[in-house]
Amino acid sequence: MRSATPTVPPHERIVVALDVPTLGEAERLAAQLRGAVGWYKIGLEVFAAHGPAAVTAIRAHGPVFLDVKLHDIPTTVERAAARIADLGVGLVTVHAGGGGPMVEAAVRGLGQGGEVLAVTVLTSTSDEELAAIGLGPAAVQVPQLARLATRAGAPGLVCAPRDLAAVRQAVGPGVRLVTPGVRPAGAGTDDHARAATPGQAVADGADLLVVGRPITRADDPRAAAEAIASSLG
Ligand code: C5P
């Protein structure tokens, strides 16, 4: 499967998830990892605690991926996306399940201020839960939402390692695919039911690999990131 970015230097494919309790800790990690990873992911926990200041602090070390998974009426999403664009982020997540007009609104609001990544079905949602809310199984929902989001202008998608091949097939080669649940060969899987190695994820079509604990909890986070990059050749 072809990725959208076949020739980028391996370390630029790594998105480190800065899921740590304090901004100070996130900044220390960001400084340590400068140049060894491509992106810093700020999630809801850090953003809820520190807001735009977190983006400003981390952005000093490299590109920021703001993982806030917007999902609201299109006008609200467009206005929020425009404020996020002012922060100087590179990537921002929205829920594809918000519908085509909402994804279009996010793309419009962000403008040149970043790229929208659409999340299809959260991997924490089982097929039973999808049925309970009147939706078909993930195997049907994921490619359908992927197509909907890319038709609405989303340049990228977030999907689980196991969905990479089906999503790549659904949307073609030009869309940036980002996958979490990545674990170096021989490492534990933490709470991921089905983890993939970095090499497998890239072979399956991933452009960016979200890796948190294997880097952030390593004795030497920079060495851990460098080992992942070198495993990608
Ligand atoms: O520490 P770890 O590598 O498991 O971190 C993965 C990151 O990706 C976390 O920020 C987590 O919230 C996010 N994520 C995930 N699984 C999903 C969606 C997002 O692990 N299905």
PDB file of C-alpha atoms and ligand atoms in Angstrom:
ATOM      1  CA  MET A   1       0.000   0.000   0.000  1.00  0.00           C
ATOM      2  CA  ARG A   2       1.355   3.392  -0.904  1.00  0.00           C
ATOM      3  CA  SER A   3       1.632   6.090   1.702  1.00  0.00           C
ATOM      4  CA  ALA A   4       0.956   9.697   0.739  1.00  0.00           C
ATOM      5  CA  THR A   5       4.518  10.623   1.751  1.00  0.00           C
ATOM      6  CA  PRO A   6       6.813   7.872   0.466  1.00  0.00           C
ATOM      7  CA  THR A   7      10.148   9.683   0.746  1.00  0.00           C
ATOM      8  CA  VAL A   8      10.135  11.621   4.030  1.00  0.00           C
ATOM      9  CA  PRO A   9      13.035  11.022   6.450  1.00  0.00           C
ATOM     10  CA  PRO A  10      11.937   8.266   8.873  1.00  0.00           C
ATOM     11  CA  HIS A  11      11.970  10.406  12.040  1.00  0.00           C
ATOM     12  CA  GLU A  12       9.529  12.831  10.422  1.00  0.00           C
ATOM     13  CA  ARG A  13       6.931  10.069  10.450  1.00  0.00           C
ATOM     14  CA  ILE A  14       6.966   9.924  14.248  1.00  0.00           C
ATOM     15  CA  VAL A  15       4.303  11.826  16.179  1.00  0.00           C
ATOM     16  CA  VAL A  16       5.075  11.715  19.872  1.00  0.00           C
ATOM     17  CA  ALA A  17       1.935  11.845  22.024  1.00  0.00           C
ATOM     18  CA  LEU A  18       2.782  14.181  24.892  1.00  0.00           C
ATOM     19  CA  ASP A  19       0.300  12.532  27.283  1.00  0.00           C
ATOM     20  CA  VAL A  20       1.939  13.727  30.487  1.00  0.00           C
ATOM     21  CA  PRO A  21       0.339  15.419  33.482  1.00  0.00           C
ATOM     22  CA  THR A  22       2.089  18.781  33.380  1.00  0.00           C
ATOM     23  CA  LEU A  23       3.106  21.259  30.728  1.00  0.00           C
ATOM     24  CA  GLY A  24       6.572  21.412  32.295  1.00  0.00           C
ATOM     25  CA  GLU A  25       7.001  17.706  31.675  1.00  0.00           C
ATOM     26  CA  ALA A  26       5.692  18.049  28.110  1.00  0.00           C
ATOM     27  CA  GLU A  27       8.159  20.872  27.455  1.00  0.00           C
ATOM     28  CA  ARG A  28      11.085  18.879  28.842  1.00  0.00           C
ATOM     29  CA  LEU A  29      10.214  15.941  26.589  1.00  0.00           C
ATOM     30  CA  ALA A  30       9.721  18.211  23.590  1.00  0.00           C
ATOM     31  CA  ALA A  31      13.155  19.741  24.139  1.00  0.00           C
ATOM     32  CA  GLN A  32      14.776  16.314  24.526  1.00  0.00           C
ATOM     33  CA  LEU A  33      13.113  15.026  21.356  1.00  0.00           C
ATOM     34  CA  ARG A  34      13.773  18.046  19.186  1.00  0.00           C
ATOM     35  CA  GLY A  35      14.837  16.888  15.730  1.00  0.00           C
ATOM     36  CA  ALA A  36      14.296  13.205  16.621  1.00  0.00           C
ATOM     37  CA  VAL A  37      10.550  13.228  15.907  1.00  0.00           C
ATOM     38  CA  GLY A  38       8.428  14.953  13.275  1.00  0.00           C
ATOM     39  CA  TRP A  39       5.481  16.086  15.377  1.00  0.00           C
ATOM     40  CA  TYR A  40       4.331  16.736  18.929  1.00  0.00           C
ATOM     41  CA  LYS A  41       0.755  15.676  19.715  1.00  0.00           C
ATOM     42  CA  ILE A  42      -1.077  17.723  22.321  1.00  0.00           C
ATOM     43  CA  GLY A  43      -4.244  16.003  23.500  1.00  0.00           C
ATOM     44  CA  LEU A  44      -7.321  17.106  25.380  1.00  0.00           C
ATOM     45  CA  GLU A  45      -5.778  16.668  28.834  1.00  0.00           C
ATOM     46  CA  VAL A  46      -2.905  19.092  28.316  1.00  0.00           C
ATOM     47  CA  PHE A  47      -5.044  21.463  26.218  1.00  0.00           C
ATOM     48  CA  ALA A  48      -7.812  21.511  28.838  1.00  0.00           C
ATOM     49  CA  ALA A  49      -5.271  22.354  31.512  1.00  0.00           C
ATOM     50  CA  HIS A  50      -3.085  24.860  29.673  1.00  0.00           C
ATOM     51  CA  GLY A  51      -4.947  25.897  26.511  1.00  0.00           C
ATOM     52  CA  PRO A  52      -3.181  27.951  23.831  1.00  0.00           C
ATOM     53  CA  ALA A  53      -0.126  28.396  26.103  1.00  0.00           C
ATOM     54  CA  ALA A  54       0.575  24.680  25.668  1.00  0.00           C
ATOM     55  CA  VAL A  55       0.645  25.054  21.887  1.00  0.00           C
ATOM     56  CA  THR A  56       2.908  28.106  22.066  1.00  0.00           C
ATOM     57  CA  ALA A  57       5.345  26.344  24.417  1.00  0.00           C
ATOM     58  CA  ILE A  58       5.567  23.126  22.431  1.00  0.00           C
ATOM     59  CA  ARG A  59       5.598  24.816  19.034  1.00  0.00           C
ATOM     60  CA  ALA A  60       8.973  26.281  19.943  1.00  0.00           C
ATOM     61  CA  HIS A  61      10.390  22.757  19.534  1.00  0.00           C
ATOM     62  CA  GLY A  62       8.613  21.581  16.381  1.00  0.00           C
ATOM     63  CA  PRO A  63       5.287  21.158  14.577  1.00  0.00           C
ATOM     64  CA  VAL A  64       2.206  20.627  16.754  1.00  0.00           C
ATOM     65  CA  PHE A  65      -0.653  18.189  16.149  1.00  0.00           C
ATOM     66  CA  LEU A  66      -3.620  19.360  18.223  1.00  0.00           C
ATOM     67  CA  ASP A  67      -5.780  16.320  18.985  1.00  0.00           C
ATOM     68  CA  VAL A  68      -9.054  17.884  20.124  1.00  0.00           C
ATOM     69  CA  LYS A  69     -11.464  15.865  17.913  1.00  0.00           C
ATOM     70  CA  LEU A  70     -13.910  18.669  17.126  1.00  0.00           C
ATOM     71  CA  HIS A  71     -17.567  17.607  16.701  1.00  0.00           C
ATOM     72  CA  ASP A  72     -20.334  20.233  16.748  1.00  0.00           C
ATOM     73  CA  ILE A  73     -22.588  22.162  14.384  1.00  0.00           C
ATOM     74  CA  PRO A  74     -20.651  23.371  11.326  1.00  0.00           C
ATOM     75  CA  THR A  75     -20.699  27.061  12.319  1.00  0.00           C
ATOM     76  CA  THR A  76     -19.244  26.338  15.750  1.00  0.00           C
ATOM     77  CA  VAL A  77     -16.598  24.040  14.315  1.00  0.00           C
ATOM     78  CA  GLU A  78     -15.636  26.596  11.652  1.00  0.00           C
ATOM     79  CA  ARG A  79     -15.234  29.344  14.252  1.00  0.00           C
ATOM     80  CA  ALA A  80     -13.284  27.124  16.632  1.00  0.00           C
ATOM     81  CA  ALA A  81     -11.055  25.955  13.775  1.00  0.00           C
ATOM     82  CA  ALA A  82     -10.339  29.569  12.842  1.00  0.00           C
ATOM     83  CA  ARG A  83      -9.218  30.280  16.427  1.00  0.00           C
ATOM     84  CA  ILE A  84      -7.069  27.144  16.382  1.00  0.00           C
ATOM     85  CA  ALA A  85      -5.489  28.300  13.107  1.00  0.00           C
ATOM     86  CA  ASP A  86      -4.355  31.441  14.957  1.00  0.00           C
ATOM     87  CA  LEU A  87      -2.350  29.227  17.340  1.00  0.00           C
ATOM     88  CA  GLY A  88       0.015  28.009  14.645  1.00  0.00           C
ATOM     89  CA  VAL A  89      -0.698  24.279  14.739  1.00  0.00           C
ATOM     90  CA  GLY A  90       0.010  21.939  11.831  1.00  0.00           C
ATOM     91  CA  LEU A  91      -2.636  19.233  12.279  1.00  0.00           C
ATOM     92  CA  VAL A  92      -6.039  19.252  13.997  1.00  0.00           C
ATOM     93  CA  THR A  93      -8.461  16.350  14.486  1.00  0.00           C
ATOM     94  CA  VAL A  94     -12.219  16.406  13.870  1.00  0.00           C
ATOM     95  CA  HIS A  95     -14.805  13.604  13.973  1.00  0.00           C
ATOM     96  CA  ALA A  96     -15.809  12.484  10.474  1.00  0.00           C
ATOM     97  CA  GLY A  97     -19.101  11.388  12.080  1.00  0.00           C
ATOM     98  CA  GLY A  98     -20.011  15.082  12.352  1.00  0.00           C
ATOM     99  CA  GLY A  99     -20.869  14.839   8.638  1.00  0.00           C
ATOM    100  CA  GLY A 100     -19.596  16.294   5.386  1.00  0.00           C
ATOM    101  CA  PRO A 101     -20.721  19.901   6.004  1.00  0.00           C
ATOM    102  CA  MET A 102     -19.017  19.863   9.418  1.00  0.00           C
ATOM    103  CA  VAL A 103     -15.742  18.564   7.963  1.00  0.00           C
ATOM    104  CA  GLU A 104     -15.964  21.192   5.198  1.00  0.00           C
ATOM    105  CA  ALA A 105     -16.507  23.857   7.865  1.00  0.00           C
ATOM    106  CA  ALA A 106     -13.415  22.696   9.749  1.00  0.00           C
ATOM    107  CA  VAL A 107     -11.315  22.820   6.571  1.00  0.00           C
ATOM    108  CA  ARG A 108     -12.653  26.315   5.804  1.00  0.00           C
ATOM    109  CA  GLY A 109     -12.100  27.568   9.350  1.00  0.00           C
ATOM    110  CA  LEU A 110      -8.559  26.266   9.505  1.00  0.00           C
ATOM    111  CA  GLY A 111      -7.730  27.709   6.087  1.00  0.00           C
ATOM    112  CA  GLN A 112      -3.979  27.828   5.630  1.00  0.00           C
ATOM    113  CA  GLY A 113      -3.575  27.528   9.414  1.00  0.00           C
ATOM    114  CA  GLY A 114      -3.246  23.758   9.509  1.00  0.00           C
ATOM    115  CA  GLU A 115      -4.498  20.477   8.066  1.00  0.00           C
ATOM    116  CA  VAL A 116      -7.646  18.673   9.143  1.00  0.00           C
ATOM    117  CA  LEU A 117      -7.312  15.036  10.127  1.00  0.00           C
ATOM    118  CA  ALA A 118     -10.657  13.268  10.325  1.00  0.00           C
ATOM    119  CA  VAL A 119     -11.202  10.486  12.856  1.00  0.00           C
ATOM    120  CA  THR A 120     -13.529   7.740  11.590  1.00  0.00           C
ATOM    121  CA  VAL A 121     -14.667   5.341  14.350  1.00  0.00           C
ATOM    122  CA  LEU A 122     -12.899   5.439  17.694  1.00  0.00           C
ATOM    123  CA  THR A 123     -11.233   2.095  18.271  1.00  0.00           C
ATOM    124  CA  SER A 124     -12.726   2.129  21.769  1.00  0.00           C
ATOM    125  CA  THR A 125     -16.228   1.784  20.243  1.00  0.00           C
ATOM    126  CA  SER A 126     -17.242  -1.853  19.740  1.00  0.00           C
ATOM    127  CA  ASP A 127     -19.561  -3.111  17.007  1.00  0.00           C
ATOM    128  CA  GLU A 128     -22.131  -3.755  19.769  1.00  0.00           C
ATOM    129  CA  GLU A 129     -21.964  -0.109  20.833  1.00  0.00           C
ATOM    130  CA  LEU A 130     -22.240   1.013  17.207  1.00  0.00           C
ATOM    131  CA  ALA A 131     -25.356  -1.166  16.811  1.00  0.00           C
ATOM    132  CA  ALA A 132     -26.822   0.301  20.015  1.00  0.00           C
ATOM    133  CA  ILE A 133     -26.604   3.783  18.506  1.00  0.00           C
ATOM    134  CA  GLY A 134     -28.062   2.567  15.222  1.00  0.00           C
ATOM    135  CA  LEU A 135     -24.859   2.328  13.216  1.00  0.00           C
ATOM    136  CA  GLY A 136     -23.338  -0.501  11.215  1.00  0.00           C
ATOM    137  CA  PRO A 137     -20.134  -2.327  12.188  1.00  0.00           C
ATOM    138  CA  ALA A 138     -16.755  -0.593  12.140  1.00  0.00           C
ATOM    139  CA  ALA A 139     -15.695  -2.547   9.038  1.00  0.00           C
ATOM    140  CA  VAL A 140     -18.492  -0.745   7.156  1.00  0.00           C
ATOM    141  CA  GLN A 141     -18.361   2.606   8.980  1.00  0.00           C
ATOM    142  CA  VAL A 142     -14.625   3.202   8.734  1.00  0.00           C
ATOM    143  CA  PRO A 143     -14.234   3.212   4.914  1.00  0.00           C
ATOM    144  CA  GLN A 144     -17.567   5.032   4.514  1.00  0.00           C
ATOM    145  CA  LEU A 145     -16.560   7.830   6.904  1.00  0.00           C
ATOM    146  CA  ALA A 146     -13.083   7.950   5.369  1.00  0.00           C
ATOM    147  CA  ARG A 147     -14.585   8.590   1.919  1.00  0.00           C
ATOM    148  CA  LEU A 148     -17.064  11.125   3.304  1.00  0.00           C
ATOM    149  CA  ALA A 149     -14.343  13.094   5.079  1.00  0.00           C
ATOM    150  CA  THR A 150     -11.949  13.174   2.152  1.00  0.00           C
ATOM    151  CA  ARG A 151     -14.755  14.218  -0.225  1.00  0.00           C
ATOM    152  CA  ALA A 152     -15.460  17.039   2.218  1.00  0.00           C
ATOM    153  CA  GLY A 153     -11.857  18.180   1.819  1.00  0.00           C
ATOM    154  CA  ALA A 154     -10.039  16.572   4.761  1.00  0.00           C
ATOM    155  CA  PRO A 155      -6.451  16.035   3.590  1.00  0.00           C
ATOM    156  CA  GLY A 156      -5.837  13.356   6.208  1.00  0.00           C
ATOM    157  CA  LEU A 157      -7.418  10.643   8.352  1.00  0.00           C
ATOM    158  CA  VAL A 158      -6.690   8.926  11.642  1.00  0.00           C
ATOM    159  CA  CYS A 159      -7.244   5.186  11.664  1.00  0.00           C
ATOM    160  CA  ALA A 160      -6.242   2.073  13.567  1.00  0.00           C
ATOM    161  CA  PRO A 161      -3.390  -0.041  12.191  1.00  0.00           C
ATOM    162  CA  ARG A 162      -5.802  -2.820  11.260  1.00  0.00           C
ATOM    163  CA  ASP A 163      -7.879  -0.392   9.128  1.00  0.00           C
ATOM    164  CA  LEU A 164      -4.961   1.129   7.200  1.00  0.00           C
ATOM    165  CA  ALA A 165      -5.204  -1.113   4.159  1.00  0.00           C
ATOM    166  CA  ALA A 166      -8.999  -0.760   3.795  1.00  0.00           C
ATOM    167  CA  VAL A 167      -8.844   3.012   4.321  1.00  0.00           C
ATOM    168  CA  ARG A 168      -5.991   3.442   1.852  1.00  0.00           C
ATOM    169  CA  GLN A 169      -7.980   1.443  -0.663  1.00  0.00           C
ATOM    170  CA  ALA A 170     -11.085   3.578   0.000  1.00  0.00           C
ATOM    171  CA  VAL A 171      -9.395   6.984  -0.361  1.00  0.00           C
ATOM    172  CA  GLY A 172      -6.421   6.408  -2.663  1.00  0.00           C
ATOM    173  CA  PRO A 173      -2.789   7.465  -2.380  1.00  0.00           C
ATOM    174  CA  GLY A 174      -3.019  11.242  -1.869  1.00  0.00           C
ATOM    175  CA  VAL A 175      -4.500  11.273   1.638  1.00  0.00           C
ATOM    176  CA  ARG A 176      -2.335  11.460   4.754  1.00  0.00           C
ATOM    177  CA  LEU A 177      -3.010   8.474   7.027  1.00  0.00           C
ATOM    178  CA  VAL A 178      -2.097   8.689  10.692  1.00  0.00           C
ATOM    179  CA  THR A 179      -2.181   5.686  12.970  1.00  0.00           C
ATOM    180  CA  PRO A 180      -1.869   5.227  16.749  1.00  0.00           C
ATOM    181  CA  GLY A 181      -1.380   1.850  18.412  1.00  0.00           C
ATOM    182  CA  VAL A 182       2.187   1.594  17.184  1.00  0.00           C
ATOM    183  CA  ARG A 183       4.651  -0.437  19.214  1.00  0.00           C
ATOM    184  CA  PRO A 184       8.290  -1.271  18.437  1.00  0.00           C
ATOM    185  CA  ALA A 185       8.896  -4.977  17.826  1.00  0.00           C
ATOM    186  CA  GLY A 186       9.314  -6.770  21.144  1.00  0.00           C
ATOM    187  CA  ALA A 187       7.750  -3.981  23.215  1.00  0.00           C
ATOM    188  CA  GLY A 188       4.586  -4.481  25.287  1.00  0.00           C
ATOM    189  CA  THR A 189       1.292  -3.366  23.739  1.00  0.00           C
ATOM    190  CA  ASP A 190      -0.030  -1.469  26.822  1.00  0.00           C
ATOM    191  CA  ASP A 191      -3.793  -1.133  26.302  1.00  0.00           C
ATOM    192  CA  HIS A 192      -3.846  -1.587  22.538  1.00  0.00           C
ATOM    193  CA  ALA A 193      -5.788  -4.694  21.556  1.00  0.00           C
ATOM    194  CA  ARG A 194      -4.021  -4.880  18.185  1.00  0.00           C
ATOM    195  CA  ALA A 195      -0.786  -2.967  17.951  1.00  0.00           C
ATOM    196  CA  ALA A 196       1.376  -2.773  14.840  1.00  0.00           C
ATOM    197  CA  THR A 197       5.123  -2.340  14.554  1.00  0.00           C
ATOM    198  CA  PRO A 198       6.297   0.906  12.934  1.00  0.00           C
ATOM    199  CA  GLY A 199       7.501  -0.953   9.839  1.00  0.00           C
ATOM    200  CA  GLN A 200       4.245  -2.851   9.452  1.00  0.00           C
ATOM    201  CA  ALA A 201       2.169   0.326   9.805  1.00  0.00           C
ATOM    202  CA  VAL A 202       4.197   2.113   7.123  1.00  0.00           C
ATOM    203  CA  ALA A 203       4.037  -0.956   4.857  1.00  0.00           C
ATOM    204  CA  ASP A 204       0.253  -0.898   5.294  1.00  0.00           C
ATOM    205  CA  GLY A 205       0.065   2.715   4.126  1.00  0.00           C
ATOM    206  CA  ALA A 206       0.599   4.908   7.203  1.00  0.00           C
ATOM    207  CA  ASP A 207       2.255   8.300   6.724  1.00  0.00           C
ATOM    208  CA  LEU A 208       2.511   9.275  10.387  1.00  0.00           C
ATOM    209  CA  LEU A 209       2.857   7.014  13.423  1.00  0.00           C
ATOM    210  CA  VAL A 210       1.515   8.191  16.776  1.00  0.00           C
ATOM    211  CA  VAL A 211       3.706   6.813  19.541  1.00  0.00           C
ATOM    212  CA  GLY A 212       3.318   7.819  23.167  1.00  0.00           C
ATOM    213  CA  ARG A 213       4.482   5.687  26.074  1.00  0.00           C
ATOM    214  CA  PRO A 214       7.232   3.708  24.281  1.00  0.00           C
ATOM    215  CA  ILE A 215       8.971   7.082  23.913  1.00  0.00           C
ATOM    216  CA  THR A 216       7.687   9.215  26.787  1.00  0.00           C
ATOM    217  CA  ARG A 217       8.206   6.521  29.444  1.00  0.00           C
ATOM    218  CA  ALA A 218      11.527   5.267  28.128  1.00  0.00           C
ATOM    219  CA  ASP A 219      14.623   5.809  30.276  1.00  0.00           C
ATOM    220  CA  ASP A 220      16.065   7.648  27.301  1.00  0.00           C
ATOM    221  CA  PRO A 221      13.181   9.057  25.213  1.00  0.00           C
ATOM    222  CA  ARG A 222      15.460  10.376  22.481  1.00  0.00           C
ATOM    223  CA  ALA A 223      17.172   7.001  22.041  1.00  0.00           C
ATOM    224  CA  ALA A 224      13.744   5.319  21.926  1.00  0.00           C
ATOM    225  CA  ALA A 225      12.589   7.687  19.163  1.00  0.00           C
ATOM    226  CA  GLU A 226      15.842   7.182  17.261  1.00  0.00           C
ATOM    227  CA  ALA A 227      15.450   3.396  17.478  1.00  0.00           C
ATOM    228  CA  ILE A 228      11.951   3.643  16.015  1.00  0.00           C
ATOM    229  CA  ALA A 229      13.194   5.869  13.196  1.00  0.00           C
ATOM    230  CA  SER A 230      16.041   3.487  12.376  1.00  0.00           C
ATOM    231  CA  SER A 231      13.621   0.535  12.355  1.00  0.00           C
ATOM    232  CA  LEU A 232      11.919   2.355   9.465  1.00  0.00           C
ATOM    233  CA  GLY A 233      15.184   2.323   7.534  1.00  0.00           C
TER     234      GLY A 233
HETATM  235  O1  C5P B   1       1.065   5.777  24.634  1.00  0.00           O
HETATM  236  P1  C5P B   1       0.455   5.382  23.339  1.00  0.00           P
HETATM  237  O2  C5P B   1       1.445   5.144  22.243  1.00  0.00           O
HETATM  238  O3  C5P B   1      -0.528   4.237  23.485  1.00  0.00           O
HETATM  239  O4  C5P B   1      -0.386   6.669  22.913  1.00  0.00           O
HETATM  240  C1  C5P B   1      -1.227   6.634  21.795  1.00  0.00           C
HETATM  241  C2  C5P B   1      -1.862   7.962  21.587  1.00  0.00           C
HETATM  242  O5  C5P B   1      -2.790   7.834  20.510  1.00  0.00           O
HETATM  243  C3  C5P B   1      -2.661   8.503  22.763  1.00  0.00           C
HETATM  244  O6  C5P B   1      -2.568   9.922  22.746  1.00  0.00           O
HETATM  245  C4  C5P B   1      -4.070   8.051  22.471  1.00  0.00           C
HETATM  246  O7  C5P B   1      -5.041   8.918  23.015  1.00  0.00           O
HETATM  247  C5  C5P B   1      -4.111   8.095  20.948  1.00  0.00           C
HETATM  248  N1  C5P B   1      -5.069   7.158  20.378  1.00  0.00           N
HETATM  249  C6  C5P B   1      -5.004   5.797  20.556  1.00  0.00           C
HETATM  250  N2  C5P B   1      -5.904   4.955  20.001  1.00  0.00           N
HETATM  251  C7  C5P B   1      -6.865   5.451  19.252  1.00  0.00           C
HETATM  252  C8  C5P B   1      -6.948   6.818  19.039  1.00  0.00           C
HETATM  253  C9  C5P B   1      -6.020   7.661  19.610  1.00  0.00           C
HETATM  254  O8  C5P B   1      -4.127   5.313  21.252  1.00  0.00           O
HETATM  255  N3  C5P B   1      -7.697   4.632  18.685  1.00  0.00           N
END
